[in-house]
Coordinates of C-alpha atoms and ligand atoms in Angstrom, one line a residue:
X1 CA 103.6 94.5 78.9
X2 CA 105.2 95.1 82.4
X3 CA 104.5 91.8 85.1
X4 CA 105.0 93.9 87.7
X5 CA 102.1 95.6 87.7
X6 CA 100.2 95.2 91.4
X7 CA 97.2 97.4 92.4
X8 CA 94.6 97.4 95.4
X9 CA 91.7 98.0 96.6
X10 CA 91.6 99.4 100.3
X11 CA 88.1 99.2 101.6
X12 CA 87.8 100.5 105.0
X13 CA 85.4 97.6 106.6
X14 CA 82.4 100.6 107.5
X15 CA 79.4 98.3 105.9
X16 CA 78.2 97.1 102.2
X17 CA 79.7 98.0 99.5
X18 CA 78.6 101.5 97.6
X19 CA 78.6 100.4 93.7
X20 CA 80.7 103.6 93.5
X21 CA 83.9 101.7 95.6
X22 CA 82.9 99.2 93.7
X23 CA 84.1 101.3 90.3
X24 CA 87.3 102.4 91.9
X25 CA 88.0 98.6 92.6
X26 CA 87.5 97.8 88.8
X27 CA 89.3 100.3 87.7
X28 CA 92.4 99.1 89.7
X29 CA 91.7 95.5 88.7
X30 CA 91.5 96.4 85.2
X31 CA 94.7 98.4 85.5
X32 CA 96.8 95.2 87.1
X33 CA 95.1 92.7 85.0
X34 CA 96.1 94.9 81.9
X35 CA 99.7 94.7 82.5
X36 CA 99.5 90.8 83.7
X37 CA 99.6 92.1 87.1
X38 CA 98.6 91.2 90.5
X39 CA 95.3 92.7 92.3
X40 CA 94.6 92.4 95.9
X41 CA 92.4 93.1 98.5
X42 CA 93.4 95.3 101.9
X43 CA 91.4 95.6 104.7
X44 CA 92.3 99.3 106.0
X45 CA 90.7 99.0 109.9
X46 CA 92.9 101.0 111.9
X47 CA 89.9 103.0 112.7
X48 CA 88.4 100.8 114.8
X49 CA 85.2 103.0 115.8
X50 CA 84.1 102.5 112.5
X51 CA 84.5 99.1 112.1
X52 CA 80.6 97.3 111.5
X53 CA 80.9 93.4 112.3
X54 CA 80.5 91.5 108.7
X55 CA 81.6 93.6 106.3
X56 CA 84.7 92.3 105.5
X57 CA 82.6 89.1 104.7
X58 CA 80.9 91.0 102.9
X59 CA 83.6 92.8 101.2
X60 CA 84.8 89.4 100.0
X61 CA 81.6 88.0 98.9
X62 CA 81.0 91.0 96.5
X63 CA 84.4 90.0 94.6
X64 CA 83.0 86.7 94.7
X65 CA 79.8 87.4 93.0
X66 CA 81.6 89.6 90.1
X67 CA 83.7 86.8 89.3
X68 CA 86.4 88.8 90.4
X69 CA 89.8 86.5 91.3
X70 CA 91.7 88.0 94.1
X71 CA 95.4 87.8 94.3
X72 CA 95.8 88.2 97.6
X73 CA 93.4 89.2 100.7
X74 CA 92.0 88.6 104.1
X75 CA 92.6 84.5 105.1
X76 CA 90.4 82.2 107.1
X77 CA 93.1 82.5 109.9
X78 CA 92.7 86.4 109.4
X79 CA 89.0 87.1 109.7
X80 CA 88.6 85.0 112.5
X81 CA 91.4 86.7 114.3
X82 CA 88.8 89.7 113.9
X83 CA 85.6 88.5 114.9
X84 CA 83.7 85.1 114.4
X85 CA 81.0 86.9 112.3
X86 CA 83.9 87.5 109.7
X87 CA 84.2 84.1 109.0
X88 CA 84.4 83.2 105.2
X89 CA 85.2 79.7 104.3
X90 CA 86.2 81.3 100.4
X91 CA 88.8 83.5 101.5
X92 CA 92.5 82.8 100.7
X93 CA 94.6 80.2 102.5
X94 CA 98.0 82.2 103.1
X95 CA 99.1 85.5 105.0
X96 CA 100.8 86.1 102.0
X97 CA 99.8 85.4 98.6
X98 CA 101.8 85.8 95.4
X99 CA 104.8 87.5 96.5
X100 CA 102.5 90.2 98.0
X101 CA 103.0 90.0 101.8
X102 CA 100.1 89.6 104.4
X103 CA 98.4 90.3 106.3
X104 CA 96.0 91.9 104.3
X105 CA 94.1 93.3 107.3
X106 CA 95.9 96.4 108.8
X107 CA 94.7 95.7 112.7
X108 CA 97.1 92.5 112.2
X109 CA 100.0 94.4 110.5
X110 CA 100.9 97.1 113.9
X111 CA 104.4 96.5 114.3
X112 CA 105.1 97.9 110.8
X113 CA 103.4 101.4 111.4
X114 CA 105.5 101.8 114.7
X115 CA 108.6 100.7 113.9
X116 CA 108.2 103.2 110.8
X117 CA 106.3 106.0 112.9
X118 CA 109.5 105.8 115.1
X119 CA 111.8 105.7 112.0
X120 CA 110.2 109.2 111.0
X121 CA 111.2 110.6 114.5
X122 CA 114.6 109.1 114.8
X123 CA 115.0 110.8 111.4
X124 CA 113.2 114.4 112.0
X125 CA 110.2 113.8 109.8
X126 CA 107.9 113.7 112.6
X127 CA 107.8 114.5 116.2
X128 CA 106.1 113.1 119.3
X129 CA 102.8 115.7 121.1
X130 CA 101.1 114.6 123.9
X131 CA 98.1 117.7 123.7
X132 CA 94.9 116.0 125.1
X133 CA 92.0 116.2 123.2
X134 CA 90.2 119.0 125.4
X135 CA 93.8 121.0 125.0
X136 CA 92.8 120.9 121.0
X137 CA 89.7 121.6 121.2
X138 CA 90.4 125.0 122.6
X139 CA 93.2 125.8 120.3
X140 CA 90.6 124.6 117.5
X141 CA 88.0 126.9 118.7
X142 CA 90.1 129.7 119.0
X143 CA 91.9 128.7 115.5
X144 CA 88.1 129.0 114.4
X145 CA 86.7 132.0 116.3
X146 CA 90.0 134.3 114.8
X147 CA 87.7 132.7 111.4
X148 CA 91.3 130.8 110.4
X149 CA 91.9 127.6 109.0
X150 CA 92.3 125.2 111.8
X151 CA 95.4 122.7 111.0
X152 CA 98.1 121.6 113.9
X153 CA 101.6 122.8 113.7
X154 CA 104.4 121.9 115.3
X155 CA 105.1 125.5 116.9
X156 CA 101.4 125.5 118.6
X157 CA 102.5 122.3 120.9
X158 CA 102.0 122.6 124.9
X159 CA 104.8 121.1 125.5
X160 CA 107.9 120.1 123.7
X161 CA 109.4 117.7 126.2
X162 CA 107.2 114.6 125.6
X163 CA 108.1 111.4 127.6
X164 CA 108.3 108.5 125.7
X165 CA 107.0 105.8 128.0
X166 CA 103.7 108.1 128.3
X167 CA 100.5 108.3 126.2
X168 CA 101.7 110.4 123.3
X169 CA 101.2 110.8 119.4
X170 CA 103.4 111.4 116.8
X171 CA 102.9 113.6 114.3
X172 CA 103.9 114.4 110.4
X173 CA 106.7 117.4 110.4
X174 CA 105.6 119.3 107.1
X175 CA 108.5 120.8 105.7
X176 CA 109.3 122.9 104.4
X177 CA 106.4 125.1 106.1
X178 CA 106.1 127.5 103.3
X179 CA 106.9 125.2 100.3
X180 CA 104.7 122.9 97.7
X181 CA 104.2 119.8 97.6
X182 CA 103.6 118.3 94.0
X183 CA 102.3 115.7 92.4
X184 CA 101.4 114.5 89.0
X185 CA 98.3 112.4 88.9
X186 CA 97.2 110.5 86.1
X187 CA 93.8 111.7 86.0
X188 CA 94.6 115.2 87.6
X189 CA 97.3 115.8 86.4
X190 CA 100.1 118.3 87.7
X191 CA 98.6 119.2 91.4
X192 CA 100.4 121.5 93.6
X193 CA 99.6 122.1 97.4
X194 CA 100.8 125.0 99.6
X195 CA 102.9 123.4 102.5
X196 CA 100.9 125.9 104.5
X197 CA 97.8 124.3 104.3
X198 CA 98.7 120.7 105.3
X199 CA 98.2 119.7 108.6
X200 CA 101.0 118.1 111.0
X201 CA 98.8 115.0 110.6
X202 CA 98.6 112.3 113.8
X203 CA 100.7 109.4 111.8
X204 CA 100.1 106.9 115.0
X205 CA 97.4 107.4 117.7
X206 CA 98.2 107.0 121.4
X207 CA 96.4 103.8 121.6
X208 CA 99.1 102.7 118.9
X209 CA 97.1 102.3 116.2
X210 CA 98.1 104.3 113.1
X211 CA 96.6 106.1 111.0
X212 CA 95.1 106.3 107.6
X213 CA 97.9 108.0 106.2
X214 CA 100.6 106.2 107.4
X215 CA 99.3 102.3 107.3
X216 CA 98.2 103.1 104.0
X217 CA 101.8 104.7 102.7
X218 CA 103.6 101.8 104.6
X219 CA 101.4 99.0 102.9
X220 CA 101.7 100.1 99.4
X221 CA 105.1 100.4 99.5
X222 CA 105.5 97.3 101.2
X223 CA 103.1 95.3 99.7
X224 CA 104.8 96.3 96.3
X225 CA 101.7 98.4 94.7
X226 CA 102.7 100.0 91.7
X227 CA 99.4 102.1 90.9
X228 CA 96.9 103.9 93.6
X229 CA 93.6 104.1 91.9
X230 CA 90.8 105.7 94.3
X231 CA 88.2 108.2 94.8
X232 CA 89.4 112.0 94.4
X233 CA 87.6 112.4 97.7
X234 CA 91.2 111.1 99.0
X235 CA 93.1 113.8 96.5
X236 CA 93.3 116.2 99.7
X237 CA 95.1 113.2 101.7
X238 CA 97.5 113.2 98.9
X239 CA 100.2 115.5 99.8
X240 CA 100.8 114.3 103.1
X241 CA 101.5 110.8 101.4
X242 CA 103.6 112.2 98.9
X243 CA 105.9 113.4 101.8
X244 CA 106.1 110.6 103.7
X245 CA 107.3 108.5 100.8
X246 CA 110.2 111.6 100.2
X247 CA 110.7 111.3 103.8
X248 CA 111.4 107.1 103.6
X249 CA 113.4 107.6 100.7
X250 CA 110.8 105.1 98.6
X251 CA 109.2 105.5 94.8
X252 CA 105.9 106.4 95.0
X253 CA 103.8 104.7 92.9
X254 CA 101.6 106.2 90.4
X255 CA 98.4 107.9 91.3
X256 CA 95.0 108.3 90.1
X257 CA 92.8 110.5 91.6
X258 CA 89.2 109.0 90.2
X259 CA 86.0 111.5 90.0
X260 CA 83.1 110.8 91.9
X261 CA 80.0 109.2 90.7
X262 CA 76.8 111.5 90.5
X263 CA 73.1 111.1 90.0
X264 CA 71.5 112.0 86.6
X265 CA 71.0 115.3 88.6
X266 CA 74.4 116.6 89.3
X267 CA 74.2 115.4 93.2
X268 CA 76.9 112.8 94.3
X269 CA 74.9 109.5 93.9
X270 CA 73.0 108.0 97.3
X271 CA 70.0 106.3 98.1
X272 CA 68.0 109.1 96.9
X273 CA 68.6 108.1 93.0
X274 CA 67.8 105.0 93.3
X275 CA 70.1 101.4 94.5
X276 CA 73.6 102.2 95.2
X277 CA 74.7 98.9 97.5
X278 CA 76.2 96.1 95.2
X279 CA 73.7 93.9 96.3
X280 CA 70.7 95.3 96.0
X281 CA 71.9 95.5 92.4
X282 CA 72.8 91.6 92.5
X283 CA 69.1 91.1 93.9
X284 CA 67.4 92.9 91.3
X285 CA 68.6 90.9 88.7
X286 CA 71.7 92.6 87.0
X287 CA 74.4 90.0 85.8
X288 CA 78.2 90.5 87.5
X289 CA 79.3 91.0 83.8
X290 CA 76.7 93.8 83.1
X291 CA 77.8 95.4 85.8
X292 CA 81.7 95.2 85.7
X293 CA 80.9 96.3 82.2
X294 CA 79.0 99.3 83.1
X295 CA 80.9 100.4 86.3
X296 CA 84.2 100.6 83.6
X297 CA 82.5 103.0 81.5
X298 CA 82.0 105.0 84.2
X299 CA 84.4 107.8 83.6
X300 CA 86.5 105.4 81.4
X301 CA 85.9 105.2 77.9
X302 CA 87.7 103.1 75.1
X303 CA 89.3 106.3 73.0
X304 CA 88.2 108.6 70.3
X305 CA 86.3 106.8 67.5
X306 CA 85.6 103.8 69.5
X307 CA 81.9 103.4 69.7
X308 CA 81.8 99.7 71.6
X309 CA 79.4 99.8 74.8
X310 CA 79.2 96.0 75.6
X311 CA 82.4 94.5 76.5
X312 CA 83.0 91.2 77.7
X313 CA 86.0 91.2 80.6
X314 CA 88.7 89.8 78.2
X315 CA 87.8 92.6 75.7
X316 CA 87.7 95.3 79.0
X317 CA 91.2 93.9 80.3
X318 CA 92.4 94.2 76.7
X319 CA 91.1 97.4 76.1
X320 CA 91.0 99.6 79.3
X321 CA 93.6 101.8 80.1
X322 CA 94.2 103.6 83.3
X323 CA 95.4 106.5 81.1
X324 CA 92.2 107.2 79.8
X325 CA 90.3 107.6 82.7
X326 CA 87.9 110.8 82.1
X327 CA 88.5 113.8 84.3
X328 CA 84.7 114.8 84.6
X329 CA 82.3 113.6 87.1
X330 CA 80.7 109.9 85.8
X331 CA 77.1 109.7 85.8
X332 CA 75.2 106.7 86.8
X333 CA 72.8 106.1 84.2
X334 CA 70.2 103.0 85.5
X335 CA 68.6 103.4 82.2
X336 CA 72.3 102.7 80.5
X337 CA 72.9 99.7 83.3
X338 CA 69.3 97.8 82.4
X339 CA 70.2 98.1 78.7
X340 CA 74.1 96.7 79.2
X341 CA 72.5 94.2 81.4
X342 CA 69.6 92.8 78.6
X343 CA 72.8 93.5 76.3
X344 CA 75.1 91.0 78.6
X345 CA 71.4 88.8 78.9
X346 CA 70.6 88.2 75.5
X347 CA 74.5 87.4 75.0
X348 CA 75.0 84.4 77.3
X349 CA 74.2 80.9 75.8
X350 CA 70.8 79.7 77.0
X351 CA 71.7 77.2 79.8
X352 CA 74.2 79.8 81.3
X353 CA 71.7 82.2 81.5
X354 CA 69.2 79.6 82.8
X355 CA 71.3 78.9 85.8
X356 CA 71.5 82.6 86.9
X357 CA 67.8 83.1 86.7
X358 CA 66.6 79.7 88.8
X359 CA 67.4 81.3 91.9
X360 CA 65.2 84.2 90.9
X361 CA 62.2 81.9 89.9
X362 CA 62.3 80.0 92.7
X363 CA 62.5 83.1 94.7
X364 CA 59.2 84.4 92.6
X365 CA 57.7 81.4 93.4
X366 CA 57.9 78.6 90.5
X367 CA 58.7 75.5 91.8
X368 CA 61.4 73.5 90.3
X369 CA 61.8 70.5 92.1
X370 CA 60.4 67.9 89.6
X371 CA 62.8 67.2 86.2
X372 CA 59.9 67.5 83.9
X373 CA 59.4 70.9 85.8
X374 CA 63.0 71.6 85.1
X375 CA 63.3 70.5 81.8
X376 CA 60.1 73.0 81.2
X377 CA 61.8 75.9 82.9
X378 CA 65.0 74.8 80.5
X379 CA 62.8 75.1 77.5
X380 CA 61.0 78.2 78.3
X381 CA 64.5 80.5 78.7
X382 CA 65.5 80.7 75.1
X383 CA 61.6 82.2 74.7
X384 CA 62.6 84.7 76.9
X385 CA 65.9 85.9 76.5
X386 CA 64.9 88.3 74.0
X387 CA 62.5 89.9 76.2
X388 CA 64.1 90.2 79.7
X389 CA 66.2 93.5 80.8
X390 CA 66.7 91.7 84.4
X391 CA 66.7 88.7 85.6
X392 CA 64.0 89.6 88.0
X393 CA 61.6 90.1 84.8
X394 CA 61.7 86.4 84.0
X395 CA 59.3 85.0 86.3
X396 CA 56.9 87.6 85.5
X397 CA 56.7 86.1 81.4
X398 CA 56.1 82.6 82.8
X399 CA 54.6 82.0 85.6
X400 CA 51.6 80.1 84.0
X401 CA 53.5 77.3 82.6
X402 CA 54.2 76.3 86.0
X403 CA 51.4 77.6 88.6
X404 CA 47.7 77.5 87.9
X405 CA 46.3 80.7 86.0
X406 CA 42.9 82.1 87.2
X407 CA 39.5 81.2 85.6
X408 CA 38.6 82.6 82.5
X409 CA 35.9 84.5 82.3
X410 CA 33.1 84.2 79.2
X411 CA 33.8 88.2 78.5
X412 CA 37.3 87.5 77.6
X413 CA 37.0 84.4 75.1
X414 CA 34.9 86.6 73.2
X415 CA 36.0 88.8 69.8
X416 CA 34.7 91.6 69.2
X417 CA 33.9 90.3 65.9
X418 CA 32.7 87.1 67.2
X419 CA 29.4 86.0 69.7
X420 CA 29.4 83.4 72.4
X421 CA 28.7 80.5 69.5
X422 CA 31.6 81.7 67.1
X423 CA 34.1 81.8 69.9
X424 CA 32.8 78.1 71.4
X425 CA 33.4 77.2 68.0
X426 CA 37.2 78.4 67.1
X427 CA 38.1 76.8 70.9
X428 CA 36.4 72.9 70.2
X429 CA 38.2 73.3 66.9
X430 CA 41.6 74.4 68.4
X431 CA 41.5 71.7 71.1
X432 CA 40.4 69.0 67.9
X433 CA 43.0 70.4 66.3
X434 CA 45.6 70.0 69.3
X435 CA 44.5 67.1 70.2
X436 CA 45.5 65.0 67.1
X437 CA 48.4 67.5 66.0
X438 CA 51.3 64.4 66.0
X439 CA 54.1 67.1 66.8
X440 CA 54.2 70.1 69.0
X441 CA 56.4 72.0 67.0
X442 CA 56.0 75.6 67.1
X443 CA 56.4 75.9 63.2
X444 CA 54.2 72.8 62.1
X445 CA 51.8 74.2 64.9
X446 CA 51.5 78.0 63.7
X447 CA 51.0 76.4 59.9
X448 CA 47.8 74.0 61.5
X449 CA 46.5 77.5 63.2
X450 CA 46.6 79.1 60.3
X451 CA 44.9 76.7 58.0
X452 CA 42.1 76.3 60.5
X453 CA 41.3 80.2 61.0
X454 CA 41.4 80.2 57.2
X455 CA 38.5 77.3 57.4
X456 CA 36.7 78.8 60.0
X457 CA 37.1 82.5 57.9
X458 CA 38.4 84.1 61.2
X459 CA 41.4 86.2 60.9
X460 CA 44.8 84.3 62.6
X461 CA 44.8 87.2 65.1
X462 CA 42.0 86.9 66.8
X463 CA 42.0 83.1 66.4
X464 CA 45.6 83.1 68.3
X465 CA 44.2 85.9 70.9
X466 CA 41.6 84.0 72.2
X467 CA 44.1 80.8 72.4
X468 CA 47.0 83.3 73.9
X469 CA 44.3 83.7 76.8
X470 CA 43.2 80.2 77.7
X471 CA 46.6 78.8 77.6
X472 CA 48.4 81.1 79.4
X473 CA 45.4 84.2 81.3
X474 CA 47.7 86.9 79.9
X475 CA 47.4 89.0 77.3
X476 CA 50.9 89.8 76.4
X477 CA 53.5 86.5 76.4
X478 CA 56.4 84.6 74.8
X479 CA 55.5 83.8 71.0
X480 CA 52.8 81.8 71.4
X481 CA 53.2 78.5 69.6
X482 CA 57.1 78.1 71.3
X483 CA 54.9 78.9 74.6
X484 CA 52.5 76.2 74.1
X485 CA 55.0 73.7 72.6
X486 CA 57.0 74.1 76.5
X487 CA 53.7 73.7 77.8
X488 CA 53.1 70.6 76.6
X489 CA 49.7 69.0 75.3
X490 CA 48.5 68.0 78.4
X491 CA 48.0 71.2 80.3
X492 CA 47.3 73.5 76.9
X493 CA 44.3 71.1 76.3
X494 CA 43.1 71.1 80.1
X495 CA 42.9 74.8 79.4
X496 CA 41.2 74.7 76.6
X497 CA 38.5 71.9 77.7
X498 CA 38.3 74.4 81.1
X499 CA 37.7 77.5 78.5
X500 CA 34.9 75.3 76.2
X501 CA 33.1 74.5 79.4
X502 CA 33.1 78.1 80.8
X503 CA 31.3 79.2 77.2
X504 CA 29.2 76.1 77.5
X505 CA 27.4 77.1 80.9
Ligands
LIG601 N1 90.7 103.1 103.3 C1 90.5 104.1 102.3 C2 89.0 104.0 101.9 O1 88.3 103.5 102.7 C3 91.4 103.8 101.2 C4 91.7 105.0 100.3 C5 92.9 104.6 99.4 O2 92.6 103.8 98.4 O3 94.0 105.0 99.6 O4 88.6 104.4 100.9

C-alpha cells in the first residue's frame, strides 16, 4: 500500500449528473481509497457557454447523498465567487484541502494555464495564431470539400507574425509531424496515434481562458493526481495530453480509459432505456450503497472465481482494483440494480432502513407526526423488509395501518365455501376472539386462529382471507398476524365490528 495515491473526478458543470459519470467517479474513488489515497472533486468550467447555473450544487450534493467523503473540492468562498445559485453550505472550508491545492474550480485557477501556455511558447512547444473564426471556417470547408480530414497545422497559418498585445491564441506544436504518440493505458492498453492526425489544438482561447486540454494537464500534475480514470470518450484527447506532459518535462500519471455504459440493447445508455440522472434514481427509491455497489460492477469485476455480487463499501475498497477494469462495453442492467438494491434493503438493520424510507412514506402520503403513529411505522418495517425491492414500494404494503381503507363490500367477506350466515359467523367469532385475546402476539394469535377455524370446521385459509380483508381492504399483505399485531386492537376490531355490520344489513 502506496499513500500517495490521489485521483479525481473532473465534472464539467453542464447539468445533473448522468449515473454513467457517476461510475467513472467510483471507479476513481475506489482506486484512491484502495491505496489510502486522496480523492477529490474539480470543477473543469473553462467552457463557459456550457456552464448551467446549479450544477455544481448539484454536483456536490450527489457525493453527498452516496456517502461519498470528499478530499478536496469546490469551497463556500468558491461557489459563491461563481454564482449565488451555487451556494452550498456542505462544501469544504479551504482553497486547499489535504495537501491538494485549490481552487478546485478551473475559472478561479487562470493564472496557472497562462503562465504555462506561455511557458510552451517561450520553449517551442506551441506557437501563438491569430486566424479569425470566419478565416477557419473557409480553410475547414475547403479542408472538407477536398473530402480530407480537417485538423489545424502550423504551416496553414495566415500569418506568422502575431502581435502579442493583440487578440491571439496559442496553439499545441505537434511534433514530430509524422511520428507516434504512445501510450499505455490500463484498460486499453498499448495505444499508438499517428502524429498526423492530431490537431495543433487551441491550448488558451483569446478571451484567456484555456482549454480542456491544457487546464486539465496543468491541474493533475499540479494537484498531485497520480491516476486519470474517465470515459474512453476522452481516449482521442489523450495524445495531445500525453505531449504536453513530454513537453513540461512532468510524469504522467497513469491512465484508464473506461468503456462506456450501454443499454440492454447495445445503444449508449440515455433517457430512452429508462432513468439515467442520479437522482431520479435516488427518488425512486435505490439506496446510495446499492448503487455504489452496482455502478462498481459495471465493467469492474472482483477476478476469476469470485462469484460475490453484493458488496458493502469496505469490502468494494478492499477488493476493487483499477487493474481489473473490463475492456468491453458495461451494460446497465435495471433488473440487476432493483435486485442489488432489495439485496443492500434486506441487509440494513431495521431502524436504519426505517429512516431511509420515512421520507418516502410521508412523500406517499402516511402521516407520521404522532409517536404512536411513529412507533407503528417503526414496527411495520421489519414486516416489510423482506418484501421491498425499492424504497418507493413500502408505502404501497402499508398504507392501511395508517389511512382509512375503503368499505367492504358483502361480496368480498364471502367464501366461496361459505353463505352470508357462515361468514357473519367466523367475523363475530374473530372479533370475540380478539377482543379477549390478552396479548397481541403474532404467534399466540395465529395459534388462537387456528384453534377457532378448527371449531368452527372452516379451513385456516379462508378463515384468515376473510380477516386479511377487513383488517387491512387488500388482498395480498405483510403476514398477517405481525400485520394486525402493529395494528393494534383498537383499529383491527373497528374493522371487524364495521365488516359484521356490513353482513348484518
Ligand atoms: N471535464 C471533463 C469531463 O467533463 C473531464 C475529463 C477528464 O476526466 O479528463 O468529463
Amino acid at each position: 500500500m502506496t499513500t500517495s495515491v490521489r485521483t479525481r473526478f473532473a465534472p464539467s458543470p453542464t447539468g445533473d449528473m448522468h449515473i454513467g459519470g457517476v461510475r467513472t467517479a467510483i471507479f476513481s474513488w475506489l482506486t484512491a481509497k484502495r491505496h489510502d489515497g486522496l480523492f477529490f472533486i474539480r470543477i473543469e468550467d473553462t467552457d463557459q457557454d456550457r456552464r448551467v447555473p446549479g450544477s455544481c450544487r448539484r454536483i456536490l450534493e450527489t457525493f453527498d447523498w452516496l456517502g461519498i467523503e470528499l478530499d478536496g473540492g469546490p469551497d463556500h468562498a468558491s461557489l459563491q465567487l461563481m454564482s449565488s445559485d451555487e451556494d452550498y453550505p456542505g462544501a469544504l472550508e479551504d482553497g486547499s484541502s489535504r495537501g491538494i491545492p485549490g481552487s478546485f474550480i478551473q475559472s478561479q485557477r487562470l493564472p496557472h494555464y497562462r503562465e504555462w501556455a506561455e511557458w510552451l511558447v517561450a520553449n517551442g512547444c506551441a506557437y501563438r495564431a491569430n486566424e479569425t473564426p470566419e478565416e477557419l471556417e473557409h480553410m475547414r470547408a475547403d479542408v472538407i470539400a477536398r473530402k480530407e480530414v480537417w485538423s489545424f497545422r502550423e504551416e496553414m497559418r495566415l500569418r506568422t507574425d502575431v502581435d502579442s498585445s493583440q487578440p491571439h491564441v496559442i496553439r499545441l506544436r505537434v511534433n514530430p509531424r509524422d511520428g507516434t504518440t504512445h501510450l499505455h493505458d490500463l484498460v486499453k492498453g498499448d495505444v499508438c496515434f499517428e502524429n498526423a492526425n492530431v490537431d495543433d489544438t487551441v491550448l488558451l482561447k483569446a478571451d484567456g481562458y484555456p482549454t480542456y486540454h491544457l487546464a486539465n494537464v496543468v491541474d493533475d500534475h499540479l494537484q498531485g493526481v497520480t491516476h486519470v480514470i474517465r470515459g474512453d470518450d476522452w481516449l482521442s484527447s489523450a495524445p495531445k495530453h500525453v505531449l504536453l506532459y513530454k513537453y513540461f518535462g512532468w510524469e504522467m500519471p497513469k491512465f484508464a480509459h473506461v468503456p462506456n455504459v450501454l443499454g440492454e440493447d447495445g445503444r449508449k445508455l440515455s433517457k430512452r432505456h429508462g432513468a439515467t440522472g442520479v437522482f431520479e434514481f435516488r427518488d425512486q427509491g435505490y439506496l446510495p450503497t446499492a448503487v455504489i455497489n452496482f455502478l462498481a460492477m459495471l465493467g469492474w469485476a472482483p477476478g476469476e472465481g469470485d462469484e460475490q455480487n453484493v458488496f458493502t463499501i469496505p469490502e468494494l475498497i478492499e477488493k476493487f482494483s483499477e487493474d481489473h477494469i473490463g475492456t468491453s462495453p458495461a451494460v446497465f442492467s435495471y433488473t440487476k440494480l432493483d435486485w442489488l438494491n432489495g439485496m443492500h434493503i434486506r441487509r440494513l438493520p431495521p431502524a436504519e432502513l426505517a429512516q431511509h424510507l420515512i421520507p418516502f412514506a410521508q412523500k406517499a402520503g402516511i402521516a407520521l407526526d404522532t409517536p404512536e403513529r411513529m412507533e407503528r411505522f417503526l414496527r411495520a418495517v421489519p414486516l416489510i423488509q423482506e418484501r421491498i425491492k425499492t424504497l418507493k414500494d413500502a408505502a404501497g404494503l402499508i398504507d392501511f395501518m395508517f389511512t382509512d381503507i375503503p368499505p367492504v363490500t358483502a361480496a368480498s367477506l364471502i367464501d366461496k365455501k361459505m353463505d352470508q350466515a357462515a361468514s357473519l359467523k367466523v367475523l363475530r367469532e374473530t372479533r370475540e376472539l380478539l377482543a379477549q385475546l390478552p396479548d397481541f402476539d403474532p404467534t399466540i394469535m395465529e395459534q388462537a386462529m387456528r384453534q377457532l377455524a378448527e371449531r368452527l370446521t372452516v379451513k385456516p385459509g379462508a378463515l384468515f382471507t376473510i380477516v386479511r380483508n377487513v383488517v387491512t381492504g387488500k388482498s395480498v399483505t405483510p403476514p398477517l398476524f405481525g400485520t394486525i399485531s402493529v395494528m393494534g386492537r383498537e383499529m383491527t376490531l373497528e374493522r371487524l365490528d364495521r365488516a359484521i355490520d356490513v353482513l348484518n344489513r
